[in-house]
């Protein structure tokens, strides 16, 4: 069942989104060679506490951390760790923030120092794919329109879209209906309606889209060891159109 949100509920989620976006902007200042994702984890934990918010994914299905920190070929759900990041690495920081009972979810991929042009292209295409998906968030459109816009763009640029992890509704809990695949056919799937709130979070690989799981049962990485990037926003569909609740601008 898809739970439609009231304007008041969306306003509360936007408050959580502002805190999350502000946290990502601070992370960007700290992401440089020599820093560890464990230091980023501790920073996020402290930042949220300072702002009266909590990391919703800590304890979710036994997950232990405030962030997911996925480095290089890790697609998602990487654990924060104490190994320093190196020049040329990329790292995706994903987090869910709870504030006054409302949730917001956003991931961002950061380049560590200078990266080669092909990696810059991967990051640029992945971010642009997110916004091409958001352009399809209109009342009357269908979920397949979002995935189709993302997939056709990404594949036209020579990259691939991960199939095993998708966007999702969000509200009182992290994962609600509807599912939001980042691939598919236009005109297919549930019709978009005012009051829907969900994430769009394409994961894009430099190589093939296939994945493999680490022994920890959480971390997914590319099967061919190619690099993977991800950008994610929480989107509310309102009478005025789509609102990015986790906008960093």
C-alpha positions as a LaTeX table, in Angstrom:
\begin{tabular}{lrrr}
\hline
Residue & $x$ (\AA) & $y$ (\AA) & $z$ (\AA) \\
\hline
Unk1 & 0.00 & 0.00 & 0.00 \\
Unk2 & 1.27 & 3.47 & $-0.92$ \\
Unk3 & 0.81 & 5.94 & 1.93 \\
Unk4 & 0.17 & 9.49 & 0.72 \\
Unk5 & 1.58 & 12.23 & 2.93 \\
Unk6 & $-0.16$ & 15.39 & 4.08 \\
Unk7 & 1.39 & 18.81 & 3.54 \\
Unk8 & 2.25 & 18.90 & 7.25 \\
Unk9 & 4.00 & 15.53 & 7.06 \\
Unk10 & 5.96 & 16.71 & 4.04 \\
Unk11 & 6.96 & 19.89 & 5.90 \\
Unk12 & 8.31 & 17.77 & 8.76 \\
Unk13 & 10.26 & 15.58 & 6.34 \\
Unk14 & 11.67 & 18.72 & 4.73 \\
Unk15 & 13.03 & 19.76 & 8.15 \\
Unk16 & 14.85 & 16.43 & 8.41 \\
Unk17 & 16.03 & 16.92 & 4.82 \\
Unk18 & 17.56 & 20.31 & 5.61 \\
Unk19 & 19.64 & 18.80 & 8.39 \\
Unk20 & 20.73 & 15.96 & 6.13 \\
Unk21 & 21.68 & 18.32 & 3.29 \\
Unk22 & 23.66 & 20.53 & 5.67 \\
Unk23 & 25.51 & 17.44 & 6.91 \\
Unk24 & 26.45 & 16.44 & 3.35 \\
Unk25 & 27.79 & 19.93 & 2.67 \\
Unk26 & 30.03 & 19.60 & 5.73 \\
Unk27 & 31.18 & 16.15 & 4.63 \\
Unk28 & 32.25 & 17.64 & 1.29 \\
Unk29 & 34.66 & 19.95 & 3.15 \\
Unk30 & 36.23 & 17.00 & 4.97 \\
Unk31 & 36.60 & 14.57 & 2.07 \\
Unk32 & 40.30 & 14.57 & 1.20 \\
Unk33 & 43.22 & 12.13 & 1.02 \\
Unk34 & 44.14 & 10.73 & 4.42 \\
Unk35 & 40.70 & 11.05 & 6.00 \\
Unk36 & 38.97 & 7.82 & 7.03 \\
Unk37 & 35.33 & 6.93 & 6.58 \\
Unk38 & 35.32 & 6.19 & 10.31 \\
Unk39 & 36.12 & 9.86 & 10.94 \\
Unk40 & 33.23 & 10.79 & 8.64 \\
Unk41 & 31.00 & 8.38 & 10.56 \\
Unk42 & 31.90 & 10.00 & 13.89 \\
Unk43 & 31.39 & 13.47 & 12.43 \\
Unk44 & 27.92 & 12.58 & 11.14 \\
Unk45 & 26.91 & 11.04 & 14.46 \\
Unk46 & 27.97 & 14.21 & 16.29 \\
Unk47 & 26.48 & 16.60 & 13.72 \\
Unk48 & 23.06 & 14.95 & 13.91 \\
Unk49 & 23.11 & 14.92 & 17.70 \\
Unk50 & 24.03 & 18.62 & 17.75 \\
Unk51 & 20.99 & 19.37 & 15.58 \\
Unk52 & 18.57 & 17.28 & 17.62 \\
Unk53 & 18.38 & 14.54 & 14.99 \\
Unk54 & 19.25 & 10.86 & 15.00 \\
Unk55 & 20.68 & 8.43 & 12.40 \\
Unk56 & 17.74 & 6.19 & 11.56 \\
Unk57 & 19.78 & 3.41 & 9.96 \\
Unk58 & 21.80 & 2.77 & 13.13 \\
Unk59 & 20.19 & $-0.39$ & 14.46 \\
Unk60 & 18.09 & $-0.92$ & 11.32 \\
Unk61 & 17.99 & $-4.70$ & 10.80 \\
Unk62 & 21.11 & $-4.91$ & 12.95 \\
Unk63 & 23.14 & $-2.32$ & 11.02 \\
Unk64 & 25.62 & $-0.70$ & 13.42 \\
Unk65 & 26.48 & 2.65 & 11.86 \\
Unk66 & 25.06 & 6.11 & 11.23 \\
Unk67 & 26.34 & 6.05 & 7.65 \\
Unk68 & 26.95 & 3.68 & 4.80 \\
Unk69 & 30.38 & 4.46 & 3.34 \\
Unk70 & 30.97 & 2.71 & 0.02 \\
Unk71 & 34.41 & 3.08 & $-1.56$ \\
Unk72 & 35.35 & 2.59 & $-5.22$ \\
Unk73 & 33.84 & $-0.73$ & $-6.41$ \\
Unk74 & 31.40 & $-0.91$ & $-3.51$ \\
Unk75 & 27.91 & $-0.19$ & $-4.81$ \\
Unk76 & 26.20 & 0.38 & $-1.46$ \\
Unk77 & 26.08 & $-0.49$ & 2.24 \\
Unk78 & 29.81 & $-0.28$ & 2.79 \\
Unk79 & 30.86 & $-0.15$ & 6.46 \\
Unk80 & 32.78 & 2.87 & 7.79 \\
Unk81 & 36.39 & 1.88 & 8.45 \\
Unk82 & 39.71 & 3.21 & 9.70 \\
Unk83 & 41.81 & 2.80 & 6.52 \\
Unk84 & 42.72 & 6.23 & 5.11 \\
Unk85 & 41.24 & 7.22 & 1.77 \\
Unk86 & 43.71 & 7.81 & $-1.05$ \\
Unk87 & 43.98 & 10.35 & $-3.83$ \\
Unk88 & 41.71 & 9.23 & $-6.67$ \\
Unk89 & 39.26 & 7.21 & $-4.56$ \\
Unk90 & 35.54 & 7.82 & $-4.70$ \\
Unk91 & 33.27 & 7.26 & $-1.72$ \\
Unk92 & 29.50 & 7.32 & $-1.39$ \\
Unk93 & 28.10 & 8.45 & 1.96 \\
Unk94 & 24.47 & 7.42 & 2.45 \\
Unk95 & 22.39 & 8.28 & 5.50 \\
Unk96 & 18.84 & 8.49 & 6.80 \\
Unk97 & 18.06 & 11.30 & 9.24 \\
Unk98 & 15.21 & 11.32 & 11.74 \\
Unk99 & 14.06 & 14.65 & 13.14 \\
Unk100 & 10.88 & 15.18 & 15.14 \\
Unk101 & 9.62 & 11.80 & 13.98 \\
Unk102 & 10.13 & 12.48 & 10.27 \\
Unk103 & 12.69 & 10.88 & 7.94 \\
Unk104 & 14.83 & 11.98 & 5.00 \\
Unk105 & 17.31 & 9.91 & 2.99 \\
Unk106 & 20.17 & 11.02 & 0.74 \\
Unk107 & 23.42 & 9.64 & $-0.66$ \\
Unk108 & 26.25 & 11.54 & $-2.34$ \\
Unk109 & 29.42 & 10.36 & $-4.04$ \\
Unk110 & 32.59 & 12.32 & $-3.31$ \\
Unk111 & 35.87 & 12.38 & $-5.19$ \\
Unk112 & 38.89 & 12.16 & $-2.90$ \\
Unk113 & 41.31 & 14.76 & $-4.21$ \\
Unk114 & 41.76 & 14.85 & $-7.97$ \\
Unk115 & 40.35 & 11.98 & $-10.01$ \\
Unk116 & 40.88 & 11.06 & $-13.69$ \\
Unk117 & 38.51 & 12.33 & $-16.37$ \\
Unk118 & 36.73 & 8.99 & $-16.77$ \\
Unk119 & 35.82 & 9.00 & $-13.08$ \\
Unk120 & 34.68 & 12.62 & $-13.30$ \\
Unk121 & 32.43 & 11.50 & $-16.16$ \\
Unk122 & 31.00 & 8.67 & $-14.04$ \\
Unk123 & 30.12 & 11.09 & $-11.23$ \\
Unk124 & 28.68 & 13.67 & $-13.62$ \\
Unk125 & 26.49 & 11.15 & $-15.44$ \\
Unk126 & 25.23 & 9.58 & $-12.21$ \\
Unk127 & 24.25 & 12.95 & $-10.76$ \\
Unk128 & 22.60 & 14.05 & $-14.00$ \\
Unk129 & 20.70 & 10.74 & $-14.11$ \\
Unk130 & 19.21 & 11.54 & $-10.70$ \\
Unk131 & 17.86 & 14.86 & $-11.95$ \\
Unk132 & 16.57 & 13.33 & $-15.19$ \\
Unk133 & 14.59 & 10.95 & $-13.00$ \\
Unk134 & 13.26 & 13.82 & $-10.89$ \\
Unk135 & 12.06 & 15.58 & $-14.06$ \\
Unk136 & 9.62 & 12.71 & $-14.55$ \\
Unk137 & 8.00 & 13.17 & $-11.12$ \\
Unk138 & 4.67 & 14.60 & $-12.24$ \\
Unk139 & 1.14 & 13.68 & $-11.22$ \\
Unk140 & $-0.19$ & 11.29 & $-13.86$ \\
Unk141 & 3.18 & 9.96 & $-14.94$ \\
Unk142 & 4.11 & 6.41 & $-14.02$ \\
Unk143 & 7.00 & 4.97 & $-12.04$ \\
Unk144 & 8.38 & 3.40 & $-15.21$ \\
Unk145 & 8.87 & 6.87 & $-16.67$ \\
Unk146 & 11.42 & 7.63 & $-13.94$ \\
Unk147 & 13.45 & 4.47 & $-14.49$ \\
Unk148 & 13.30 & 4.73 & $-18.26$ \\
Unk149 & 14.64 & 8.30 & $-18.24$ \\
Unk150 & 17.53 & 7.26 & $-16.00$ \\
Unk151 & 18.40 & 4.06 & $-17.84$ \\
Unk152 & 18.34 & 5.50 & $-21.35$ \\
Unk153 & 20.54 & 8.41 & $-20.35$ \\
Unk154 & 23.07 & 6.33 & $-18.40$ \\
Unk155 & 23.40 & 3.69 & $-21.09$ \\
Unk156 & 23.76 & 6.34 & $-23.81$ \\
Unk157 & 26.84 & 7.54 & $-21.90$ \\
Unk158 & 28.39 & 4.05 & $-21.84$ \\
Unk159 & 27.66 & 3.16 & $-18.20$ \\
Unk160 & 25.24 & 0.71 & $-16.57$ \\
Unk161 & 22.45 & 1.02 & $-14.00$ \\
Unk162 & 22.41 & $-1.32$ & $-11.00$ \\
Unk163 & 19.29 & $-3.55$ & $-10.96$ \\
Unk164 & 19.48 & $-5.08$ & $-7.49$ \\
Unk165 & 18.97 & $-1.89$ & $-5.45$ \\
Unk166 & 16.24 & 0.63 & $-6.11$ \\
Unk167 & 14.55 & 3.72 & $-4.72$ \\
Unk168 & 11.65 & 3.44 & $-2.31$ \\
Unk169 & 8.84 & 5.22 & $-0.57$ \\
Unk170 & 9.75 & 6.78 & 2.76 \\
Unk171 & 7.71 & 8.17 & 5.64 \\
Unk172 & 7.25 & 6.76 & 9.12 \\
Unk173 & 9.80 & 4.06 & 8.26 \\
Unk174 & 12.80 & 3.96 & 5.93 \\
Unk175 & 11.34 & 1.67 & 3.29 \\
Unk176 & 7.73 & 1.98 & 2.13 \\
Unk177 & 5.95 & 1.44 & $-1.15$ \\
Unk178 & 6.30 & 2.34 & $-3.96$ \\
Unk179 & 9.47 & 0.73 & $-5.27$ \\
Unk180 & 11.34 & 3.06 & $-7.65$ \\
Unk181 & 13.56 & 1.11 & $-10.09$ \\
Unk182 & 16.16 & 3.09 & $-12.03$ \\
Unk183 & 15.46 & 1.12 & $-15.20$ \\
Unk184 & 12.35 & 0.05 & $-17.05$ \\
Unk185 & 9.74 & 1.00 & $-19.59$ \\
Unk186 & 7.84 & 4.27 & $-19.94$ \\
Unk187 & 4.12 & 4.19 & $-19.17$ \\
Unk188 & 4.48 & 1.17 & $-16.85$ \\
Unk189 & 4.03 & 0.85 & $-13.10$ \\
Unk190 & 1.95 & 2.73 & $-10.55$ \\
Unk191 & 0.67 & 6.19 & $-11.44$ \\
Unk192 & 2.32 & 9.07 & $-9.56$ \\
Unk193 & 0.00 & 11.01 & $-7.26$ \\
Unk194 & 0.17 & 14.13 & $-5.13$ \\
Unk195 & 1.32 & 13.21 & $-1.62$ \\
Unk196 & 3.78 & 10.50 & $-2.66$ \\
Unk197 & 7.23 & 10.79 & $-1.06$ \\
Unk198 & 10.03 & 8.54 & $-2.25$ \\
Unk199 & 13.72 & 8.36 & $-3.00$ \\
Unk200 & 15.36 & 8.34 & $-6.40$ \\
Unk201 & 18.89 & 6.98 & $-6.00$ \\
Unk202 & 20.53 & 5.64 & $-9.14$ \\
Unk203 & 23.63 & 3.52 & $-8.65$ \\
Unk204 & 25.73 & 3.61 & $-11.81$ \\
Unk205 & 28.67 & 1.37 & $-12.65$ \\
Unk206 & 31.57 & 2.08 & $-14.94$ \\
Unk207 & 31.40 & $-1.55$ & $-16.10$ \\
Unk208 & 28.54 & $-4.05$ & $-16.05$ \\
Unk209 & 25.57 & $-3.73$ & $-13.69$ \\
Unk210 & 26.00 & $-7.13$ & $-12.03$ \\
Unk211 & 26.92 & $-7.26$ & $-8.33$ \\
Unk212 & 28.29 & $-9.58$ & $-5.68$ \\
Unk213 & 27.85 & $-9.53$ & $-1.91$ \\
Unk214 & 30.61 & $-9.39$ & 0.69 \\
Unk215 & 30.71 & $-11.97$ & 3.47 \\
Unk216 & 29.41 & $-9.36$ & 5.92 \\
Unk217 & 25.97 & $-9.77$ & 4.35 \\
Unk218 & 25.57 & $-6.04$ & 3.78 \\
Unk219 & 28.11 & $-4.64$ & 1.34 \\
Unk220 & 27.38 & $-5.00$ & $-2.38$ \\
Unk221 & 30.14 & $-4.43$ & $-4.91$ \\
Unk222 & 30.48 & $-4.63$ & $-8.68$ \\
Unk223 & 31.00 & $-8.15$ & $-10.00$ \\
Unk224 & 33.68 & $-6.93$ & $-12.44$ \\
Unk225 & 35.43 & $-4.70$ & $-9.84$ \\
Unk226 & 34.57 & $-1.54$ & $-11.79$ \\
Unk227 & 33.83 & 1.71 & $-9.97$ \\
Unk228 & 30.32 & 2.59 & $-8.83$ \\
Unk229 & 28.71 & 5.94 & $-7.95$ \\
Unk230 & 25.38 & 6.97 & $-6.44$ \\
Unk231 & 23.38 & 10.14 & $-5.88$ \\
Unk232 & 20.09 & 10.14 & $-4.00$ \\
Unk233 & 17.41 & 12.64 & $-3.04$ \\
Unk234 & 14.13 & 12.33 & $-1.18$ \\
Unk235 & 11.35 & 13.74 & $-3.38$ \\
Unk236 & 7.81 & 14.84 & $-2.45$ \\
Unk237 & 5.18 & 15.19 & $-5.16$ \\
Unk238 & 3.04 & 18.21 & $-4.25$ \\
Unk239 & 0.38 & 20.29 & $-5.94$ \\
Unk240 & 3.20 & 22.57 & $-7.14$ \\
Unk241 & 5.17 & 19.65 & $-8.55$ \\
Unk242 & 8.19 & 17.73 & $-7.19$ \\
Unk243 & 10.07 & 19.15 & $-4.20$ \\
Unk244 & 13.58 & 17.93 & $-3.39$ \\
Unk245 & 13.47 & 17.57 & 0.40 \\
Unk246 & 17.23 & 16.95 & 0.62 \\
Unk247 & 18.32 & 19.75 & $-1.71$ \\
Unk248 & 21.84 & 21.00 & $-0.98$ \\
Unk249 & 21.49 & 24.32 & $-2.87$ \\
\hline
\end{tabular}
